[in-house]
Short mmCIF file of C-alpha atoms in Angstrom, two decimals:
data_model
loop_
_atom_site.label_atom_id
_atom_site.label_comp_id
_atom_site.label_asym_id
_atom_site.label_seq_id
_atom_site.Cartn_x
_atom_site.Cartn_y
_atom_site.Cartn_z
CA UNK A 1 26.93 24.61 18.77
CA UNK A 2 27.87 21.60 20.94
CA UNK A 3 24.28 20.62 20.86
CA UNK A 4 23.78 21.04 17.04
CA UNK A 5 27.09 18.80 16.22
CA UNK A 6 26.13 15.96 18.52
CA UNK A 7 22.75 16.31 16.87
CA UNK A 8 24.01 15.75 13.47
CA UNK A 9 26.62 12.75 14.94
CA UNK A 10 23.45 10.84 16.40
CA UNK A 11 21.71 11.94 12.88
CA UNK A 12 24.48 10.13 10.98
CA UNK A 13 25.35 7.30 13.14
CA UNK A 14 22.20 6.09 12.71
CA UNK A 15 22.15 6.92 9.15
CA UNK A 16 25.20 4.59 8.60
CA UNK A 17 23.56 2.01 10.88
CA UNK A 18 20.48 2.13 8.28
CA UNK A 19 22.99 1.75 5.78
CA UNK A 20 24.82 -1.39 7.26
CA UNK A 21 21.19 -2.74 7.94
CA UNK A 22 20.53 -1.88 4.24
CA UNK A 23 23.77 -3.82 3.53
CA UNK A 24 22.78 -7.38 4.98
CA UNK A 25 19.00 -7.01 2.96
CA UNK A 26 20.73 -6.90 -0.67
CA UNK A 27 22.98 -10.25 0.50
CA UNK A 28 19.90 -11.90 2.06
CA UNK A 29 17.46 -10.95 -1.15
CA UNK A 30 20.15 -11.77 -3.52
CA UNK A 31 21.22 -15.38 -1.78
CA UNK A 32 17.20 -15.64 -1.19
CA UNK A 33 16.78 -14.99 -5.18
CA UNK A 34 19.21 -17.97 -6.01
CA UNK A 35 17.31 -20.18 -4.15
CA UNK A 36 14.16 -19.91 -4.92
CA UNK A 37 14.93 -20.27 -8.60
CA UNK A 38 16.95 -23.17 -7.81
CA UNK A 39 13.68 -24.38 -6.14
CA UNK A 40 11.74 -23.71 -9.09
CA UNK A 41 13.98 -25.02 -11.88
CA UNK A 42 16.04 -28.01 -10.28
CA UNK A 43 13.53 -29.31 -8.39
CA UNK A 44 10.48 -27.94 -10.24
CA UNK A 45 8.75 -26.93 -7.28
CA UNK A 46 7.17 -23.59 -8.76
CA UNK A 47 4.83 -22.79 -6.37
CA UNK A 48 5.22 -18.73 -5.52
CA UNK A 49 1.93 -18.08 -4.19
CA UNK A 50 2.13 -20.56 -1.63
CA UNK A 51 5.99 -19.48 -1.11
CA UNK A 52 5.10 -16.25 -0.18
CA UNK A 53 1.86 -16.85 1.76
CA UNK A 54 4.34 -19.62 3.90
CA UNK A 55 7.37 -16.74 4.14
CA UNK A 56 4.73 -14.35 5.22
CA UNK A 57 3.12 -16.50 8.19
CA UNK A 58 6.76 -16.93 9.55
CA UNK A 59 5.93 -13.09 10.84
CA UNK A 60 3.86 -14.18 13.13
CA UNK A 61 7.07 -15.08 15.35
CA UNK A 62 7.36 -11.84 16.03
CA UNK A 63 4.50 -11.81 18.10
CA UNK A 64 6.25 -14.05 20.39
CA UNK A 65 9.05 -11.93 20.27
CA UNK A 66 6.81 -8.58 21.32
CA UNK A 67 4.86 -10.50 24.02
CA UNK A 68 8.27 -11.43 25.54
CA UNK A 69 10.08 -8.04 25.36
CA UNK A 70 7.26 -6.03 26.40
CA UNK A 71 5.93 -4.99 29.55
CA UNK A 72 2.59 -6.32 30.35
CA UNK A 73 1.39 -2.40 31.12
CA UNK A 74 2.90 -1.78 27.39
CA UNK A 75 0.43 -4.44 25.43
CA UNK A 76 -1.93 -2.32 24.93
CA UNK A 77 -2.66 -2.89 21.16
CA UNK A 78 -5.59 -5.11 21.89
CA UNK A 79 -7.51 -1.48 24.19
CA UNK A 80 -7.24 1.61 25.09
CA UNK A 81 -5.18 2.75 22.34
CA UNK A 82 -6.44 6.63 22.96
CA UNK A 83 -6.26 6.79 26.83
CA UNK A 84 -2.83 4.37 26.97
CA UNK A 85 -1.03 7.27 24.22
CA UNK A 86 -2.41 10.02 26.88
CA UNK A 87 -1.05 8.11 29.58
CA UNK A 88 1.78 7.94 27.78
CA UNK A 89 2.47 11.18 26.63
CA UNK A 90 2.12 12.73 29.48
CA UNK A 91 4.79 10.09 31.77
CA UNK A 92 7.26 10.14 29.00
CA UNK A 93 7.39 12.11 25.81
CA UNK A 94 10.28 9.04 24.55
CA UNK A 95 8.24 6.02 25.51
CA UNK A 96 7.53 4.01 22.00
CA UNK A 97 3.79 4.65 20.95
CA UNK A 98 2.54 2.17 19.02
CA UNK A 99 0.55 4.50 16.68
CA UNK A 100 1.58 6.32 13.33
CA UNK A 101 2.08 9.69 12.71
CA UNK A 102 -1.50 10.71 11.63
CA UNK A 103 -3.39 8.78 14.58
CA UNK A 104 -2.94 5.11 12.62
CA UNK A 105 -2.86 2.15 15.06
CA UNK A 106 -0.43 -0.12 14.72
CA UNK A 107 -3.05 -2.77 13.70
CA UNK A 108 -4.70 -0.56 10.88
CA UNK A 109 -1.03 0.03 9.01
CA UNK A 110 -0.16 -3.52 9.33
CA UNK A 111 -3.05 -4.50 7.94
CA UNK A 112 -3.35 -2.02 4.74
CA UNK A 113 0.43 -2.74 4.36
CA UNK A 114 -0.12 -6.70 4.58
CA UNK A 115 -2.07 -6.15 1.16
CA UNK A 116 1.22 -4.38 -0.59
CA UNK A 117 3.66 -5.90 1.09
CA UNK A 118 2.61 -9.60 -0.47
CA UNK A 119 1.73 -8.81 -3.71
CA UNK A 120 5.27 -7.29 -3.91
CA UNK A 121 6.84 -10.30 -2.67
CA UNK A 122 4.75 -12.76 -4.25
CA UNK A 123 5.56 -10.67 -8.05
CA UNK A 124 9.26 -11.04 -7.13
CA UNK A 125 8.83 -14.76 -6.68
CA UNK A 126 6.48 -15.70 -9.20
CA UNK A 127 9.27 -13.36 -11.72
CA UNK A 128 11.91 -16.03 -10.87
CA UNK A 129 9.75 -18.80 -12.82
CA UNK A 130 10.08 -17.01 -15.85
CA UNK A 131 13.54 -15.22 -16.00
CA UNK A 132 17.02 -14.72 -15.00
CA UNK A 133 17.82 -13.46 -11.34
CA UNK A 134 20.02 -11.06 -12.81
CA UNK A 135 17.38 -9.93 -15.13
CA UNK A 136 14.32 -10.13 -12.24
CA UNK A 137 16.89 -8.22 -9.43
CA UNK A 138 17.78 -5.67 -12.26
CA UNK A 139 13.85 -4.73 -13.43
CA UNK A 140 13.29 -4.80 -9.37
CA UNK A 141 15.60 -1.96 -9.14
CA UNK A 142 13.17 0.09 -11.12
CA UNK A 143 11.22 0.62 -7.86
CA UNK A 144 13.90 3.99 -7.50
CA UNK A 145 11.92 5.69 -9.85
CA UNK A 146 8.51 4.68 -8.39
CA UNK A 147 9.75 5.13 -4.77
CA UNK A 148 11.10 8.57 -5.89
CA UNK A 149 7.78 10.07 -7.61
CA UNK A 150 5.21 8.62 -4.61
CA UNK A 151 7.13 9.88 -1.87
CA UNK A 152 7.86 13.37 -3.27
CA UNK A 153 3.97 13.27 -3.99
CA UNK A 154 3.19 11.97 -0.27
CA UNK A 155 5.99 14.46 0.87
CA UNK A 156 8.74 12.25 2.67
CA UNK A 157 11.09 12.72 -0.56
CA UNK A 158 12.63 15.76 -1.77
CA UNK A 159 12.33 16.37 -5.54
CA UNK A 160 15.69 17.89 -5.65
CA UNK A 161 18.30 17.87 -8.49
CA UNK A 162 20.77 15.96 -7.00
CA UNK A 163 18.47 12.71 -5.85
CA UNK A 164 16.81 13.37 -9.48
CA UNK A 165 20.58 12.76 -10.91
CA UNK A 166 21.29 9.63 -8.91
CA UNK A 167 17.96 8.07 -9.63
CA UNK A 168 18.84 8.57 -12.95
CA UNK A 169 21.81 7.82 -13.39
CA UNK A 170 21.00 4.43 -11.69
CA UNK A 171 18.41 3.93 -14.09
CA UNK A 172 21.02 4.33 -17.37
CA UNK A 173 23.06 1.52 -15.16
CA UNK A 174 20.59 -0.42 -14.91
CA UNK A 175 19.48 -0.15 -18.82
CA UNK A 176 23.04 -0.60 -19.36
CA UNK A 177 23.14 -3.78 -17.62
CA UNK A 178 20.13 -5.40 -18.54
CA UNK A 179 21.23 -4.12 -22.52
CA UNK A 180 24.85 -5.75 -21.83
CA UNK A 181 25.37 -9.19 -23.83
CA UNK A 182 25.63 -11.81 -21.67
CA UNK A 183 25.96 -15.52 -22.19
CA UNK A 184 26.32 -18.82 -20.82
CA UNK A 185 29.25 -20.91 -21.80
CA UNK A 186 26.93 -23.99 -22.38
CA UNK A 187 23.70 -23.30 -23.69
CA UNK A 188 20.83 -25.02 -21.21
CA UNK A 189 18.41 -27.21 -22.82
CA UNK A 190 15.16 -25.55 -21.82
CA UNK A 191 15.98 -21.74 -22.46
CA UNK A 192 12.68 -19.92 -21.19
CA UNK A 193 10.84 -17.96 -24.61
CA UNK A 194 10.21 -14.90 -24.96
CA UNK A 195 7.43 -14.74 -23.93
CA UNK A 196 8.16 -16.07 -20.88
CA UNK A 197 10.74 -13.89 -20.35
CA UNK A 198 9.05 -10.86 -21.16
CA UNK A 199 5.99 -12.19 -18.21
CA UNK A 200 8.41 -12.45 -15.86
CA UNK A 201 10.22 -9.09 -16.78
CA UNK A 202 6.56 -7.37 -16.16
CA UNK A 203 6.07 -9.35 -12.56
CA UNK A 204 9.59 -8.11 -11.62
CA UNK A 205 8.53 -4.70 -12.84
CA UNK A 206 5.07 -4.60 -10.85
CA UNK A 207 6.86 -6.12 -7.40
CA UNK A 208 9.16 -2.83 -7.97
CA UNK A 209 5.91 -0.89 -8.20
CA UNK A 210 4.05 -2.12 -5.13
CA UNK A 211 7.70 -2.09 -3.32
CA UNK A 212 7.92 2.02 -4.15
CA UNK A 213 4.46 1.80 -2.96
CA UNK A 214 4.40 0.12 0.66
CA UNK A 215 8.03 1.63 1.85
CA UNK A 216 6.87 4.95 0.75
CA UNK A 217 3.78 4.23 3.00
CA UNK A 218 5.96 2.63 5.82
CA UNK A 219 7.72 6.15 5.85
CA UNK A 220 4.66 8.36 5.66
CA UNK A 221 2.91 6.59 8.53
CA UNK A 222 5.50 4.15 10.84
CA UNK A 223 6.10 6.45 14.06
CA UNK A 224 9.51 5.23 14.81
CA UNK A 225 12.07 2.87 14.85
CA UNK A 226 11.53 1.21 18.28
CA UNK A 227 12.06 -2.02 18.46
CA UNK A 228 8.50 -2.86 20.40
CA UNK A 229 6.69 -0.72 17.12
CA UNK A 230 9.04 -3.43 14.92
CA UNK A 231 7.91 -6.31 16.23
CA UNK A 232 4.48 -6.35 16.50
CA UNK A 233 3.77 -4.50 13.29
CA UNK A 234 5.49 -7.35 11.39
CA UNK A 235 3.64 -10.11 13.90
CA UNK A 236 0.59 -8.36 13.08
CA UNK A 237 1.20 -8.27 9.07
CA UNK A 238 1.79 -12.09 9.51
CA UNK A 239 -1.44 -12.89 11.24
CA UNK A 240 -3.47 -10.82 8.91
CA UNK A 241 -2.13 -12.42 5.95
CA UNK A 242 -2.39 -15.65 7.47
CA UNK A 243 -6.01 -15.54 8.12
CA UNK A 244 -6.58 -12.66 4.74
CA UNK A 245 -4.36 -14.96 2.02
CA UNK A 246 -5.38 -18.38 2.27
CA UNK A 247 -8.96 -18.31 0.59
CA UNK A 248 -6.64 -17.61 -2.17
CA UNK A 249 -4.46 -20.23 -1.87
CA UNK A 250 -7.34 -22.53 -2.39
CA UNK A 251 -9.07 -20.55 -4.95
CA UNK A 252 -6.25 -20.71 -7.16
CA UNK A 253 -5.72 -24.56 -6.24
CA UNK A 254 -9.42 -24.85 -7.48
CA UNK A 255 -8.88 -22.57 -10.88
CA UNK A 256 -5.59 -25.10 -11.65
CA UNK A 257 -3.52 -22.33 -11.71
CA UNK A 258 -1.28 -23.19 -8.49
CA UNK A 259 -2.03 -26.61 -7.53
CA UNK A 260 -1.37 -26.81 -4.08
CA UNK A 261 1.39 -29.70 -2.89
CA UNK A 262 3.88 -29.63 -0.15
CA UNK A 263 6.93 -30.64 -0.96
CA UNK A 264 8.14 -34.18 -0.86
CA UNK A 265 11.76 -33.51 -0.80
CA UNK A 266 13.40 -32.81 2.27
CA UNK A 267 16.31 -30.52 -0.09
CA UNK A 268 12.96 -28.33 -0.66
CA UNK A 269 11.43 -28.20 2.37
CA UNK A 270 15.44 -26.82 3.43
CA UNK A 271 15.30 -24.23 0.98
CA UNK A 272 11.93 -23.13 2.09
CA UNK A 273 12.96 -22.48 5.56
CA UNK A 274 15.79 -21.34 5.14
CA UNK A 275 14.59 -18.45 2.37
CA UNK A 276 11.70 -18.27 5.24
CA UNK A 277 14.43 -16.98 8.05
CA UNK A 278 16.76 -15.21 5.99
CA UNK A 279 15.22 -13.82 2.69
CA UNK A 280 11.87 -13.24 4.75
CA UNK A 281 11.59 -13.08 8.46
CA UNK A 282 15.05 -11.17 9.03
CA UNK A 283 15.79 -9.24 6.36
CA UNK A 284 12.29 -7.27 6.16
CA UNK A 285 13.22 -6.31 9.44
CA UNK A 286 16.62 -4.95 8.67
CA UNK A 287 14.78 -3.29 5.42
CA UNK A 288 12.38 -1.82 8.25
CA UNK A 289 15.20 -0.27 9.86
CA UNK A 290 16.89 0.47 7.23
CA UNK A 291 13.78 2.48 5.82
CA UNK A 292 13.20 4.27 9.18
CA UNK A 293 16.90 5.35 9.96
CA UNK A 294 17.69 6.80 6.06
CA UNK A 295 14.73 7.14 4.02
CA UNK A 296 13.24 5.31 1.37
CA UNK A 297 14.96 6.78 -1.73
CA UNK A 298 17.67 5.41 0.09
CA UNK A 299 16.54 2.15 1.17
CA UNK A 300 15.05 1.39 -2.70
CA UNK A 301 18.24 2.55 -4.40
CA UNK A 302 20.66 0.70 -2.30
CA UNK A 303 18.75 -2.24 -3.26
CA UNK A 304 20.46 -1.62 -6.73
CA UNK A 305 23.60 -3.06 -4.85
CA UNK A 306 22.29 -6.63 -5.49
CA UNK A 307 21.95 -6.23 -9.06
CA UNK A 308 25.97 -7.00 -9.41
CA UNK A 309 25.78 -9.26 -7.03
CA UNK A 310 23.28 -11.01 -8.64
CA UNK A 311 25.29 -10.91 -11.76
CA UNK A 312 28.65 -12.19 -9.89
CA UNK A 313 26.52 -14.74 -8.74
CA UNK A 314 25.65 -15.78 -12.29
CA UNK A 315 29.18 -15.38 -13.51
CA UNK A 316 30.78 -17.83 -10.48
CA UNK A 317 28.27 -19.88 -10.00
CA UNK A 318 26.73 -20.52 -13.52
CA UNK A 319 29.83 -19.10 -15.83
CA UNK A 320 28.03 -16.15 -17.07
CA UNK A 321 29.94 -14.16 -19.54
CA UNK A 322 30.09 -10.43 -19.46
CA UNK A 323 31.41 -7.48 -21.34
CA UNK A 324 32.46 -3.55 -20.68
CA UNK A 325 28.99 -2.44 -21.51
CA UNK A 326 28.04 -4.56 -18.03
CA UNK A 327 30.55 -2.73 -16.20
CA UNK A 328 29.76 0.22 -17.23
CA UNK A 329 26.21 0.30 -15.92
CA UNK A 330 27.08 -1.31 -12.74
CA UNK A 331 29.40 1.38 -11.61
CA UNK A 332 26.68 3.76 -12.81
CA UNK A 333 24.26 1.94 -10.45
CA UNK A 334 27.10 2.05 -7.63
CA UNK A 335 27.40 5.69 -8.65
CA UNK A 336 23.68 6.51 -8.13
CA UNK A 337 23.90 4.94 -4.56
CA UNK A 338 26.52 7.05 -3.42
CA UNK A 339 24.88 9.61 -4.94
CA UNK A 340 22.20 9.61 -3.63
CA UNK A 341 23.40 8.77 0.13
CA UNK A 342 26.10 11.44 0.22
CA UNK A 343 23.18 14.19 -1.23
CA UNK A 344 20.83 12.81 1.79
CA UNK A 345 23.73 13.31 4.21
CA UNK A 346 24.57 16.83 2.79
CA UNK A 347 20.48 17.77 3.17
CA UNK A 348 21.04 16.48 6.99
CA UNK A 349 23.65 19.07 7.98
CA UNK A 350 21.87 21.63 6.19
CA UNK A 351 19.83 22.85 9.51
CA UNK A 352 23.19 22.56 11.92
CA UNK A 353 25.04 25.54 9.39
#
């Protein structure tokens, strides 16, 4: 009995530390958000492509970080995988492997989740040329839904009835929300058309797609949470898309559809590194952990949090107006996280009873 309590203690202490981790993701995405649309507008620099192809080679620090945290004897991503796991296996069954849980190398998930990871990122981005943060964070948190029907299909989600509630009850919140009439005391001169709206309403929704997509895959094949598995899978996803993403760079230079400039304002080149370190290089690894240590159900819905941040945002910073109907669907969406968390914590202690 002792055993099975202090099981379910270390179970949900590092469920709340996924949580916490979970926490500082929706204030870095959100204040990341805000930026780069500030980037885009004020200082019409609208360049998303090369935005997220520059946020994504910042990953390569990590394989600094790996090579100087790791013993030499423990770098052994390069060779040997098979006989170094043996090795390893048999001297300690809680040494960190770097392999998945189906026999995937390190190297082979970074690389297929390189792919998903930056046409996610690079949707999200390119969404804030055409619409609202609010309205781009609130179609993002459709990825619930998506996260929700992959991973009970891969098998690391429970179909149940109460995560079904939560999901949808997030998802009347979030039609609630994006329904709500909203407006700007002073109208702006160049109000974006429909059009334009509704393109960057369908990037936001295919980022939430491709996000379902790669944390359900982080999930099915990441072996653990260890911080030497953290770091080099993210330095690895950087160097892949490093050397994979930059023949499109220059193919879309050459098509006119992103020229490619580097900034020539030093405000911009801020803004870039700064969205670089915090909306980039350290909060995908807090979303890592917060993926690993809850699950992604989890992980995606508590990304809902930042839709009413991103609407407080608008309303401080801008003067948005709101009514009840806004409200309403944000304690909805605050209802469907604590749904959701408190049905994944009740699933946990199922096995001590």
């Amino acid at each position: 009995m002792n055993q099975s309590c202090l099981a379910v203690l270390w179970h949900n202490t590092r469920y709340v530390q996924g949580v916490l981790a979970l926490l500082g993701v929706v204030v870095c995405w959100v204040g990341s958000s805000f930026a780069v649309q500030g980037m885009f507008t004020d200082y019409e620099y609208s360049k998303p492509f090369f935005l997220t192809y520059f946020n994504t080679c910042t990953f390569t620090l990590y394989l600094g970080v790996y090579w100087a945290t790791t013993a030499p004897a423990d770098r052994h991503w390069a060779r040997g995988l098979e006989s170094h796991q043996a090795h390893h296996e048999a001297a300690d069954e809680t040494a960190p492997l770097l392999r998945a849980k189906d026999g995937h190398t390190t190297p082979s998930l970074s690389a297929k989740f390189c792919v998903l990871w930056f046409l996610a990122n690079w949707s999200q981005n390119a969404s804030l040329a055409y619409t609202s943060v609010a309205s781009s964070t609130v179609i993002g948190s459709t990825s619930g839904l998506f996260t929700l029907l992959i991973g009970s299909m891969a098998g690391v989600e429970r179909l149940t009835l109460a995560r079904c509630v939560a999901a949808l009850c997030s998802l009347v919140g979030v039609a609630l929300v994006t329904n709500a009439p909203a407006h700007l005391p002073d109208p702006v001169d160049e109000a974006p058309s429909l059009v334009s709206h509704l393109w960057g309403d369908a990037l936001a929704l295919m980022g939430a797609f491709f996000y379902g997509c790669y944390t359900v895959l982080l999930k099915c094949r990441m072996h653990d949470d260890t911080q030497a598995n953290n770091t080099l899978f993210f330095g690895l996803v950087g160097l892949f898309n490093m050397v994979g993403m930059w023949p499109f760079l220059l193919l879309l230079h050459c098509l006119g559809w992103e020229t490619f400039a580097l900034p020539d304002v030093p405000v911009v080149w801020a803004i870039i590194l700064v969205n670089a370190f915090l909306g980039t290089f350290l909060s995908d690894y807090l979303w890592l952990l917060a993926v690993l240590l809850t699950s992604p159900l989890v992980a995606t819905l508590g990304l809902a949090l930042s839709i009413p941040l991103a609407f407080f945002g608008d309303i401080v910073f801008k003067g948005l107006v709101v009514n009840a109907t806004y409200w309403i669907g944000t304690g909805l969406v605050l209802c469907g996280f604590l749904g959701v968390n408190s049905a994944t914590l009740w699933e946990q202690s199922l096995p001590a009873r």
